[in-house]
Short mmCIF file of C-alpha atoms in Angstrom, two decimals:
data_model
loop_
_atom_site.label_atom_id
_atom_site.label_comp_id
_atom_site.label_asym_id
_atom_site.label_seq_id
_atom_site.Cartn_x
_atom_site.Cartn_y
_atom_site.Cartn_z
CA UNK A 1 4.03 -12.42 4.72
CA UNK A 2 2.29 -12.61 1.35
CA UNK A 3 -1.17 -14.14 1.11
CA UNK A 4 -4.21 -14.32 -1.13
CA UNK A 5 -6.51 -15.00 1.85
CA UNK A 6 -8.18 -11.96 3.42
CA UNK A 7 -8.57 -13.66 6.86
CA UNK A 8 -4.82 -14.40 7.03
CA UNK A 9 -4.04 -10.80 6.06
CA UNK A 10 -6.47 -9.49 8.71
CA UNK A 11 -4.86 -11.75 11.33
CA UNK A 12 -1.49 -10.17 10.51
CA UNK A 13 -3.06 -6.75 11.23
CA UNK A 14 -4.66 -7.23 14.68
CA UNK A 15 -4.85 -3.48 15.30
CA UNK A 16 -6.05 -2.54 11.79
CA UNK A 17 -4.39 0.59 10.48
CA UNK A 18 -4.09 2.37 7.16
CA UNK A 19 -3.60 0.22 4.08
CA UNK A 20 -2.06 1.04 0.72
CA UNK A 21 -3.44 -0.41 -2.50
CA UNK A 22 -1.31 -0.89 -5.61
CA UNK A 23 -2.27 -1.49 -9.23
CA UNK A 24 1.03 -2.66 -10.70
CA UNK A 25 1.43 -2.15 -14.43
CA UNK A 26 4.40 -2.42 -16.74
CA UNK A 27 4.80 1.37 -17.01
CA UNK A 28 3.07 2.73 -13.89
CA UNK A 29 1.99 1.83 -10.37
CA UNK A 30 -1.38 3.19 -9.29
CA UNK A 31 -1.53 4.01 -5.58
CA UNK A 32 -4.50 4.34 -3.23
CA UNK A 33 -4.95 4.53 0.54
CA UNK A 34 -7.70 3.68 2.98
CA UNK A 35 -8.53 5.05 6.39
CA UNK A 36 -7.50 3.18 9.55
CA UNK A 37 -11.07 1.95 10.07
CA UNK A 38 -11.09 0.27 6.63
CA UNK A 39 -14.18 2.17 5.48
CA UNK A 40 -13.19 3.74 2.19
CA UNK A 41 -10.35 3.72 -0.31
CA UNK A 42 -9.14 6.88 -2.01
CA UNK A 43 -6.99 7.13 -5.15
CA UNK A 44 -3.75 8.96 -4.60
CA UNK A 45 -1.02 9.08 -7.22
CA UNK A 46 0.48 7.17 -10.08
CA UNK A 47 4.16 6.33 -9.92
CA UNK A 48 5.92 6.14 -13.27
CA UNK A 49 7.99 2.98 -13.10
CA UNK A 50 11.75 3.19 -13.33
CA UNK A 51 14.28 0.75 -11.92
CA UNK A 52 12.80 -1.36 -9.13
CA UNK A 53 15.09 0.25 -6.52
CA UNK A 54 13.69 3.68 -7.43
CA UNK A 55 10.11 2.35 -7.32
CA UNK A 56 10.78 0.75 -3.92
CA UNK A 57 12.17 4.03 -2.55
CA UNK A 58 9.02 5.86 -3.72
CA UNK A 59 6.85 3.24 -2.00
CA UNK A 60 8.96 3.40 1.19
CA UNK A 61 8.39 7.16 1.29
CA UNK A 62 4.62 6.70 0.93
CA UNK A 63 4.52 3.95 3.58
CA UNK A 64 6.30 6.22 6.07
CA UNK A 65 4.31 9.35 5.20
CA UNK A 66 0.95 7.61 5.57
CA UNK A 67 1.78 5.22 8.47
CA UNK A 68 0.86 2.18 6.38
CA UNK A 69 0.41 -1.15 8.20
CA UNK A 70 -0.31 -3.41 5.19
CA UNK A 71 -0.36 -3.46 1.39
CA UNK A 72 -2.96 -4.80 -1.05
CA UNK A 73 -1.61 -5.55 -4.52
CA UNK A 74 -3.94 -6.20 -7.44
CA UNK A 75 -3.33 -9.66 -8.92
CA UNK A 76 -4.11 -9.77 -12.67
CA UNK A 77 -5.51 -13.27 -13.07
CA UNK A 78 -6.85 -14.62 -16.36
CA UNK A 79 -10.64 -14.71 -16.65
CA UNK A 80 -10.60 -18.44 -15.77
CA UNK A 81 -8.63 -17.67 -12.59
CA UNK A 82 -5.33 -19.03 -13.88
CA UNK A 83 -1.99 -17.25 -13.86
CA UNK A 84 -0.56 -15.40 -16.84
CA UNK A 85 2.93 -13.97 -17.43
CA UNK A 86 1.64 -10.66 -16.00
CA UNK A 87 0.37 -12.48 -12.89
CA UNK A 88 3.79 -14.03 -12.40
CA UNK A 89 5.42 -10.62 -12.82
CA UNK A 90 3.09 -9.14 -10.18
CA UNK A 91 3.86 -11.98 -7.76
CA UNK A 92 7.59 -11.31 -8.27
CA UNK A 93 6.99 -7.58 -7.65
CA UNK A 94 5.17 -8.46 -4.42
CA UNK A 95 8.03 -10.69 -3.27
CA UNK A 96 10.46 -7.85 -3.97
CA UNK A 97 8.49 -5.62 -1.56
CA UNK A 98 9.90 -7.68 1.35
CA UNK A 99 12.16 -4.79 2.50
CA UNK A 100 9.00 -2.89 3.47
CA UNK A 101 8.40 -5.59 6.13
CA UNK A 102 4.61 -5.31 5.87
CA UNK A 103 1.88 -7.92 5.44
CA UNK A 104 0.83 -8.12 1.80
CA UNK A 105 -2.47 -9.28 0.31
CA UNK A 106 -2.67 -10.26 -3.36
CA UNK A 107 -6.22 -9.36 -4.45
CA UNK A 108 -8.01 -10.46 -7.63
CA UNK A 109 -8.17 -7.45 -9.94
CA UNK A 110 -9.71 -9.00 -13.04
CA UNK A 111 -12.35 -6.30 -13.56
CA UNK A 112 -10.79 -3.29 -11.82
CA UNK A 113 -9.52 -1.26 -14.78
CA UNK A 114 -12.60 -2.00 -16.90
CA UNK A 115 -14.94 -1.01 -14.06
CA UNK A 116 -13.05 2.21 -13.42
CA UNK A 117 -12.96 3.08 -17.14
CA UNK A 118 -16.75 2.56 -17.41
CA UNK A 119 -17.38 4.73 -14.36
CA UNK A 120 -15.16 7.50 -15.71
CA UNK A 121 -16.84 7.37 -19.12
CA UNK A 122 -20.25 7.54 -17.44
CA UNK A 123 -19.03 10.59 -15.51
CA UNK A 124 -17.97 12.15 -18.83
CA UNK A 125 -14.30 12.29 -17.89
CA UNK A 126 -12.19 13.18 -20.92
CA UNK A 127 -9.92 10.56 -22.47
CA UNK A 128 -6.82 12.52 -21.37
CA UNK A 129 -8.02 12.77 -17.75
CA UNK A 130 -8.96 9.07 -17.75
CA UNK A 131 -5.47 8.10 -18.90
CA UNK A 132 -3.99 10.24 -16.15
CA UNK A 133 -6.22 8.87 -13.36
CA UNK A 134 -7.12 5.30 -14.28
CA UNK A 135 -4.22 3.56 -12.50
CA UNK A 136 -4.75 5.22 -9.12
CA UNK A 137 -8.54 4.79 -9.46
CA UNK A 138 -8.01 1.09 -10.24
CA UNK A 139 -5.79 0.84 -7.13
CA UNK A 140 -8.64 2.35 -5.08
CA UNK A 141 -11.13 -0.10 -6.65
CA UNK A 142 -8.84 -3.03 -5.74
CA UNK A 143 -8.27 -1.72 -2.21
CA UNK A 144 -11.99 -1.09 -1.66
CA UNK A 145 -12.79 -4.66 -2.65
CA UNK A 146 -10.19 -5.97 -0.23
CA UNK A 147 -11.25 -3.81 2.73
CA UNK A 148 -14.91 -4.72 2.13
CA UNK A 149 -13.90 -8.40 2.39
CA UNK A 150 -11.78 -7.71 5.47
CA UNK A 151 -14.62 -5.91 7.26
CA UNK A 152 -17.13 -8.68 6.39
CA UNK A 153 -14.70 -11.17 7.90
#
């Protein structure tokens, strides 16, 4: 099941559980996780993209290792809310995650990377460290937004 509606996603997860957030880029996939109570999201790793089958195997390993019950994927909409070629690519990526057999929420990520970059600059994180951490931090930002909406109902 793939949805853009938080209530539908929550209904597919009646017992809650740990969620994984993904910030899907053309070269990397930022990964984050949240606790089973949906309180806080934490950045984890960045997967360097290869062939999709290799990326899927890496995600399968993370799903099993962290007992993931659902996935939140950042959806890169245009500022006016319309789709772009990158949005369509992300939707295709999400459809290709079907072998994971988990509910999937596509979550608006329009400001995630910019917000994370600003926060890192304010924290005086070096440019090199920002480049290394921005994708997983953006995944955590996306996941936190989604779990906040899920908890609010």
